[in-house]
CSV table of C-alpha atoms and ligand atoms in Angstrom, one decimal:
chain,number,residue,atom,x,y,z
A,321,MET,CA,15.5,11.9,12.3
A,322,THR,CA,15.9,8.1,12.9
A,323,ARG,CA,15.1,8.6,16.6
A,324,LEU,CA,11.6,9.9,15.7
A,325,PHE,CA,10.6,6.5,14.3
A,326,ARG,CA,11.8,4.1,17.0
A,327,GLY,CA,9.0,2.1,18.5
A,328,ARG,CA,6.2,3.7,16.5
A,329,HIS,CA,3.4,1.8,14.7
A,330,PHE,CA,2.9,1.9,11.0
A,331,LEU,CA,-0.8,1.8,10.5
A,332,ASP,CA,-1.7,4.6,8.1
A,333,LEU,CA,0.4,7.0,6.1
A,334,ALA,CA,-1.5,9.9,7.9
A,335,ASP,CA,0.5,9.0,11.0
A,336,PHE,CA,3.6,10.4,9.4
A,337,SER,CA,4.6,13.9,8.4
A,338,LYS,CA,5.8,14.8,4.9
A,339,GLU,CA,9.4,14.9,6.1
A,340,GLU,CA,9.1,11.5,7.8
A,341,LEU,CA,7.6,9.9,4.6
A,342,LEU,CA,10.4,11.5,2.5
A,343,PHE,CA,12.9,10.2,5.0
A,344,LEU,CA,11.5,6.7,4.7
A,345,LEU,CA,11.8,6.9,0.9
A,346,ASP,CA,15.4,8.0,1.3
A,347,VAL,CA,16.2,5.1,3.5
A,348,ALA,CA,14.6,2.7,1.1
A,349,ALA,CA,16.7,4.1,-1.8
A,350,ASP,CA,19.8,3.8,0.3
A,351,LEU,CA,19.1,0.2,1.3
A,352,LYS,CA,18.3,-0.7,-2.3
A,353,LYS,CA,21.5,0.9,-3.5
A,354,ARG,CA,23.5,-1.1,-1.0
A,355,TRP,CA,21.6,-4.3,-1.7
A,356,LEU,CA,22.5,-3.9,-5.4
A,357,LEU,CA,26.1,-3.7,-4.3
A,358,GLY,CA,25.7,-6.9,-2.3
A,359,GLU,CA,25.6,-5.1,1.1
A,360,CYS,CA,22.9,-5.9,3.7
A,361,PRO,CA,23.6,-4.0,6.9
A,362,LYS,CA,22.6,-6.3,9.8
A,363,ILE,CA,20.3,-3.7,11.4
A,364,LEU,CA,17.8,-6.3,12.7
A,365,GLU,CA,20.3,-8.7,14.3
A,366,GLY,CA,18.6,-10.4,17.2
A,367,LYS,CA,15.1,-9.1,16.2
A,368,ILE,CA,12.1,-11.3,15.6
A,369,VAL,CA,9.2,-10.2,13.4
A,370,ALA,CA,5.8,-12.0,13.6
A,371,LEU,CA,3.6,-11.9,10.5
A,372,LEU,CA,0.0,-12.4,11.5
A,373,PHE,CA,-2.1,-12.7,8.3
A,374,GLU,CA,-5.8,-13.3,8.1
A,375,LYS,CA,-5.8,-12.9,4.3
A,376,PRO,CA,-3.6,-14.4,1.6
A,377,SER,CA,-0.4,-12.7,0.4
A,378,LEU,CA,2.5,-13.1,-1.9
A,379,ARG,CA,4.3,-9.7,-2.0
A,380,THR,CA,3.7,-8.4,1.5
A,381,ARG,CA,4.5,-11.7,3.2
A,382,VAL,CA,7.6,-12.5,1.1
A,383,SER,CA,8.9,-8.9,1.2
A,384,PHE,CA,8.7,-8.7,5.0
A,385,GLU,CA,10.2,-12.1,5.5
A,386,VAL,CA,13.1,-11.5,3.1
A,387,ALA,CA,13.7,-8.0,4.3
A,388,THR,CA,13.9,-9.2,7.9
A,389,ARG,CA,16.3,-12.0,7.0
A,390,GLN,CA,18.5,-9.8,4.8
A,391,LEU,CA,18.8,-7.3,7.6
A,392,GLY,CA,20.0,-10.1,10.0
A,393,GLY,CA,16.7,-10.7,11.9
A,394,GLU,CA,14.2,-13.6,11.9
A,395,SER,CA,10.5,-13.8,11.1
A,396,PHE,CA,7.7,-16.3,11.3
A,397,TYR,CA,4.3,-16.5,9.7
A,398,LEU,CA,1.0,-17.1,11.5
A,399,GLY,CA,-2.0,-17.8,9.2
A,400,PRO,CA,-5.7,-17.5,10.0
A,401,GLN,CA,-5.9,-21.2,11.1
A,402,GLU,CA,-3.3,-20.8,13.8
A,403,VAL,CA,-4.4,-17.7,15.8
A,404,GLY,CA,-8.1,-17.2,15.2
A,405,LEU,CA,-7.8,-13.5,15.8
A,406,GLY,CA,-10.8,-12.3,17.7
A,407,LYS,CA,-12.4,-15.8,17.6
A,408,ARG,CA,-10.1,-18.2,19.4
A,409,GLU,CA,-8.6,-15.3,21.3
A,410,ALA,CA,-9.3,-11.6,21.8
A,411,VAL,CA,-7.2,-9.2,19.7
A,412,LYS,CA,-6.1,-7.5,22.9
A,413,ASP,CA,-4.8,-10.8,24.4
A,414,VAL,CA,-2.9,-11.6,21.2
A,415,ALA,CA,-1.3,-8.2,21.2
A,416,LEU,CA,-0.3,-8.4,24.9
A,417,VAL,CA,1.2,-11.9,24.5
A,418,LEU,CA,3.0,-11.2,21.2
A,419,GLY,CA,4.4,-8.0,22.6
A,420,ARG,CA,6.3,-10.1,25.3
A,421,MET,CA,7.9,-12.3,22.7
A,422,VAL,CA,8.6,-10.6,19.4
A,423,ASP,CA,10.0,-7.2,18.3
A,424,ALA,CA,7.4,-6.3,15.7
A,425,ILE,CA,4.0,-7.5,14.4
A,426,VAL,CA,3.0,-7.2,10.7
A,427,LEU,CA,-0.7,-7.6,10.6
A,428,ARG,CA,-2.9,-8.3,7.6
A,429,THR,CA,-6.6,-8.3,8.5
A,430,PHE,CA,-10.1,-7.3,7.6
A,431,ALA,CA,-11.5,-4.5,9.8
A,432,HIS,CA,-9.1,-1.6,10.3
A,433,GLU,CA,-10.4,-1.5,13.9
A,434,THR,CA,-8.4,-4.8,14.4
A,435,VAL,CA,-5.2,-3.0,13.4
A,436,LEU,CA,-6.0,-0.2,15.8
A,437,GLU,CA,-6.9,-2.6,18.7
A,438,MET,CA,-3.6,-4.5,18.1
A,439,ALA,CA,-1.6,-1.3,18.1
A,440,LYS,CA,-3.4,-0.1,21.3
A,441,TYR,CA,-2.3,-3.1,23.3
A,442,SER,CA,1.0,-4.1,21.7
A,443,SER,CA,4.2,-3.0,23.3
A,444,VAL,CA,6.0,-3.5,20.0
A,445,PRO,CA,5.5,-1.8,16.7
A,446,VAL,CA,2.5,-3.0,14.7
A,447,ILE,CA,2.8,-2.6,10.9
A,448,ASN,CA,-0.4,-2.6,8.9
A,449,GLY,CA,0.2,-5.1,6.1
A,450,LEU,CA,-3.3,-4.3,4.6
A,451,SER,CA,-6.6,-3.8,6.2
A,452,ASP,CA,-10.0,-3.2,4.5
A,453,LEU,CA,-9.3,0.6,4.9
A,454,HIS,CA,-5.6,1.1,4.2
A,455,HIS,CA,-2.5,-0.4,2.5
A,456,PRO,CA,0.2,2.0,3.6
A,457,CYS,CA,3.2,-0.3,2.9
A,458,GLN,CA,2.0,-0.7,-0.7
A,459,VAL,CA,1.8,3.0,-1.3
A,460,LEU,CA,5.1,3.7,0.3
A,461,GLY,CA,6.7,1.2,-2.1
A,462,ASP,CA,4.8,2.8,-5.0
A,463,LEU,CA,6.0,6.3,-4.1
A,464,PHE,CA,9.5,4.8,-4.1
A,465,THR,CA,8.9,3.3,-7.6
A,466,ILE,CA,7.7,6.7,-8.9
A,467,LEU,CA,10.7,8.5,-7.5
A,468,GLU,CA,13.0,5.9,-9.0
A,469,LYS,CA,11.4,6.0,-12.4
A,470,LYS,CA,10.5,9.7,-12.7
A,471,GLY,CA,13.1,11.2,-10.4
A,472,THR,CA,10.5,13.3,-8.7
A,473,LEU,CA,7.1,13.0,-6.9
A,474,ASN,CA,6.0,16.1,-8.8
A,475,VAL,CA,3.9,14.0,-11.1
A,476,LYS,CA,0.2,13.6,-11.9
A,477,ILE,CA,-1.4,10.3,-10.9
A,478,ALA,CA,-4.7,8.8,-11.9
A,479,PHE,CA,-6.2,6.1,-9.7
A,480,ILE,CA,-8.7,4.1,-11.8
A,481,GLY,CA,-11.0,1.5,-10.3
A,482,ASP,CA,-12.2,0.6,-6.8
A,483,GLY,CA,-12.1,3.3,-4.2
A,484,ASN,CA,-10.9,0.9,-1.6
A,485,ASN,CA,-7.8,0.3,0.7
A,486,VAL,CA,-5.1,1.0,-1.9
A,487,CYS,CA,-7.0,4.0,-3.3
A,488,HIS,CA,-7.4,5.3,0.3
A,489,SER,CA,-3.7,5.1,1.0
A,490,TRP,CA,-3.1,6.9,-2.2
A,491,ILE,CA,-5.4,9.7,-1.2
A,492,VAL,CA,-3.7,10.0,2.2
A,493,ALA,CA,-0.2,10.0,0.6
A,494,ALA,CA,-1.2,12.7,-1.9
A,495,ALA,CA,-2.7,14.8,0.8
A,496,ARG,CA,0.3,14.6,3.0
A,497,LEU,CA,2.9,15.0,0.3
A,498,GLY,CA,1.1,17.6,-1.7
A,499,LEU,CA,0.7,15.5,-4.9
A,500,PHE,CA,-1.7,15.7,-7.8
A,501,LEU,CA,-4.2,12.8,-7.7
A,502,VAL,CA,-7.3,12.2,-9.8
A,503,VAL,CA,-9.5,9.4,-8.6
A,504,SER,CA,-11.8,7.8,-11.1
A,505,THR,CA,-14.2,5.2,-9.8
A,506,PRO,CA,-17.8,4.2,-10.4
A,507,GLU,CA,-20.1,6.4,-8.3
A,508,ARG,CA,-21.1,3.4,-6.2
A,509,TYR,CA,-17.5,2.5,-5.4
A,510,LYS,CA,-16.1,5.9,-4.5
A,511,PRO,CA,-13.6,6.1,-1.7
A,512,SER,CA,-14.6,6.7,1.9
A,513,GLN,CA,-16.1,10.1,2.4
A,514,CYS,CA,-14.4,10.5,5.7
A,515,ILE,CA,-10.9,9.9,4.2
A,516,TRP,CA,-11.8,12.2,1.3
A,517,ASP,CA,-12.9,15.0,3.6
A,518,TRP,CA,-9.7,14.6,5.7
A,519,ALA,CA,-7.6,14.7,2.5
A,520,GLN,CA,-9.3,17.9,1.2
A,521,GLU,CA,-8.6,19.6,4.6
A,522,GLU,CA,-5.0,18.4,4.6
A,523,ALA,CA,-4.5,19.5,0.9
A,524,LYS,CA,-5.1,23.1,2.0
A,525,LYS,CA,-1.9,22.8,4.0
A,526,SER,CA,0.2,20.6,1.7
A,527,GLY,CA,-0.9,22.1,-1.6
A,528,ALA,CA,-2.2,18.8,-2.9
A,529,GLU,CA,-4.7,18.6,-5.6
A,530,ILE,CA,-7.1,15.7,-5.2
A,531,LEU,CA,-9.9,15.4,-7.7
A,532,TYR,CA,-12.7,13.1,-8.5
A,533,GLU,CA,-13.5,12.4,-12.2
A,534,PRO,CA,-16.1,9.8,-13.0
A,535,ASP,CA,-15.0,9.4,-16.6
A,536,PRO,CA,-11.7,7.4,-16.7
A,537,ARG,CA,-10.9,8.7,-20.2
A,538,LYS,CA,-10.9,12.3,-18.9
A,539,ALA,CA,-9.0,11.2,-15.7
A,540,VAL,CA,-6.0,9.7,-17.6
A,541,GLN,CA,-5.6,12.8,-19.9
A,542,SER,CA,-2.3,14.5,-19.1
A,543,VAL,CA,-1.3,12.3,-16.2
A,544,ASP,CA,2.1,10.7,-15.7
A,545,VAL,CA,1.0,7.6,-13.9
A,546,ILE,CA,-2.1,5.4,-14.2
A,547,TYR,CA,-2.7,3.2,-11.2
A,548,THR,CA,-5.2,0.4,-10.8
A,549,ASP,CA,-6.3,-2.4,-8.4
A,550,VAL,CA,-8.7,-5.3,-8.4
A,551,TRP,CA,-12.4,-4.8,-8.7
A,552,ALA,CA,-13.3,-7.1,-5.8
A,553,SER,CA,-10.8,-7.0,-3.0
A,554,MET,CA,-10.0,-9.9,-0.6
A,555,GLY,CA,-13.1,-10.7,1.4
A,556,LYS,CA,-15.3,-9.1,-1.3
A,557,GLU,CA,-14.8,-11.8,-4.0
A,558,GLY,CA,-18.4,-12.9,-3.7
A,559,GLU,CA,-19.5,-9.5,-5.0
A,560,LEU,CA,-17.4,-9.7,-8.2
A,561,GLU,CA,-20.3,-10.6,-10.6
A,562,GLU,CA,-22.5,-7.7,-9.4
A,563,ARG,CA,-19.5,-5.4,-9.6
A,564,ILE,CA,-18.3,-6.2,-13.1
A,565,PRO,CA,-20.9,-4.1,-15.0
A,566,PHE,CA,-20.0,-1.0,-12.9
A,567,PHE,CA,-16.3,-1.5,-13.4
A,568,LEU,CA,-16.1,-2.5,-17.0
A,569,PRO,CA,-15.7,1.1,-18.2
A,570,TYR,CA,-12.8,1.4,-15.8
A,571,GLN,CA,-10.7,-1.4,-17.3
A,572,VAL,CA,-7.1,-0.2,-17.9
A,573,ASN,CA,-6.8,-1.4,-21.5
A,574,GLU,CA,-5.2,-0.2,-24.8
A,575,ASP,CA,-8.3,1.9,-25.6
A,576,LEU,CA,-8.0,3.8,-22.3
A,577,LEU,CA,-4.2,4.3,-22.8
A,578,ALA,CA,-5.0,5.9,-26.1
A,579,PHE,CA,-6.4,8.8,-24.1
A,580,ALA,CA,-3.2,9.2,-22.1
A,581,SER,CA,0.2,10.5,-22.8
A,582,SER,CA,2.5,8.2,-24.8
A,583,GLU,CA,4.9,8.4,-21.9
A,584,VAL,CA,2.4,7.3,-19.3
A,585,MET,CA,3.5,4.7,-16.7
A,586,VAL,CA,1.1,2.0,-15.6
A,587,MET,CA,1.2,0.7,-12.0
A,588,HIS,CA,-0.8,-2.1,-10.2
A,589,CYS,CA,-0.3,-3.2,-6.6
A,590,MET,CA,-0.9,-6.8,-7.8
A,591,PRO,CA,-2.3,-9.5,-7.6
A,592,ALA,CA,-3.7,-8.5,-11.0
A,593,HIS,CA,-6.8,-10.1,-12.4
A,594,ARG,CA,-5.8,-10.1,-16.0
A,595,GLY,CA,-8.8,-9.4,-18.3
A,596,GLN,CA,-10.7,-7.6,-15.6
A,597,GLU,CA,-9.2,-4.4,-14.2
A,598,ILE,CA,-6.2,-4.6,-16.6
A,599,THR,CA,-5.6,-6.4,-19.9
A,600,ASP,CA,-2.6,-8.6,-20.7
A,601,GLY,CA,-1.6,-6.1,-23.4
A,602,VAL,CA,-1.2,-3.3,-20.8
A,603,ILE,CA,0.3,-5.2,-17.9
A,604,ASP,CA,2.8,-6.9,-20.1
A,605,GLY,CA,3.3,-3.8,-22.3
A,606,PRO,CA,5.9,-1.1,-22.5
A,607,HIS,CA,4.1,1.3,-20.1
A,608,SER,CA,3.9,-1.2,-17.2
A,609,VAL,CA,6.3,-1.2,-14.3
A,610,VAL,CA,4.4,-3.7,-12.1
A,611,ILE,CA,7.3,-6.1,-11.5
A,612,ASP,CA,9.8,-3.4,-10.5
A,613,GLU,CA,7.0,-2.0,-8.3
A,614,ALA,CA,6.5,-5.4,-6.7
A,615,GLU,CA,10.3,-5.7,-6.1
A,616,ASN,CA,10.3,-2.3,-4.5
A,617,ARG,CA,8.1,-3.6,-1.7
A,618,LEU,CA,11.2,-5.3,-0.4
A,619,HIS,CA,13.2,-2.1,-0.2
A,620,ALA,CA,10.3,-0.2,1.3
A,621,GLN,CA,9.7,-2.8,4.0
A,622,LYS,CA,13.4,-2.7,4.9
A,623,ALA,CA,13.1,1.0,5.4
A,624,ILE,CA,10.0,0.6,7.6
A,625,LEU,CA,11.5,-2.2,9.7
A,626,SER,CA,14.9,-0.6,10.1
A,627,LEU,CA,13.4,2.7,11.3
A,628,LEU,CA,10.7,1.3,13.6
A,629,LEU,CA,13.0,-1.3,15.2
B,1873,CP,N1,0.2,-6.0,-3.3
B,1873,CP,C1,0.2,-6.8,-2.2
B,1873,CP,O1,0.0,-6.5,-1.1
B,1873,CP,O2,0.3,-8.1,-2.6
B,1873,CP,P1,0.0,-9.4,-1.7
B,1873,CP,O3,-1.5,-9.4,-1.4
B,1873,CP,O4,0.4,-10.6,-2.5
B,1873,CP,O5,0.7,-9.2,-0.4
B,1874,NVA,N1,-7.4,-4.0,-2.8
B,1874,NVA,C1,-6.7,-5.3,-2.8
B,1874,NVA,C2,-5.3,-5.1,-2.6
B,1874,NVA,C3,-4.5,-6.3,-2.7
B,1874,NVA,C4,-3.0,-6.0,-2.4
B,1874,NVA,C5,-7.3,-6.2,-1.7
B,1874,NVA,O1,-7.6,-5.6,-0.6
B,1874,NVA,O2,-7.5,-7.3,-1.9
């Protein structure tokens, strides 16, 4: 199975089969188990990973940098001022040059087309560290957290909030893995129709159930996991004021949790805007697993890096 991953890009979970995604999760679990025992196999010895980020980051940057180092490789960070992707230099040229010098590129950018363009011209694996359309590394880590906490992916998940990149990767993951996902967003901020239609077709093969429920109180009934994300993603911060009235009913707060099972687990990709999409009481409360979820980004990144490289 490991052979199947070598040299591939990691741009969208849809690029991987169910078996491949489950294998990535197995590898993450194994690497975490070994890390807890103080073992870090030097799988990336002699490898160099470039992190090219056009947006801020804590978890994605730190988890990729730490993962690379713990596995014996080296990484470096290039922020927006250094490269000027598509401005100082064409994406194609950056891809062609970096491909001659490094062993993998983790790219965080705006338009998903930039990720596709980088992958088209890069001779080394390109990993999507978040685009406006997808956040596949996040959702891989989240699946790992669910498996770890619940012992199975046979759970019901409610995504509450903005139908944006993280929601899209959830829809793709559910479709591929045959999961139950209910998406609850304001009508105006529904997920991409194109991704939705793809997922419904895919669901016919995988047995997934992917539903839309505009009422968040109905969406959370009888689910095992409530997931949320910010109301105005990076690059959209200027829209926050106009978005708030639409999103207020979608706040994950104590009142909403009262409609859910007493066992429900609350997840958030973070950064969290406390008092907006989630209250202090919920994110700091007994249902929340957000810090374990953030830690698991490290183990998921290790799985991605070790298999692609
Ligand atoms: N969840 C996540 O990707 O966090 P960062 O934006 O801090 O990387
Ligand atoms: N939807 C958020 C996710 C941050 C990890 C954003 O794009 O800003």
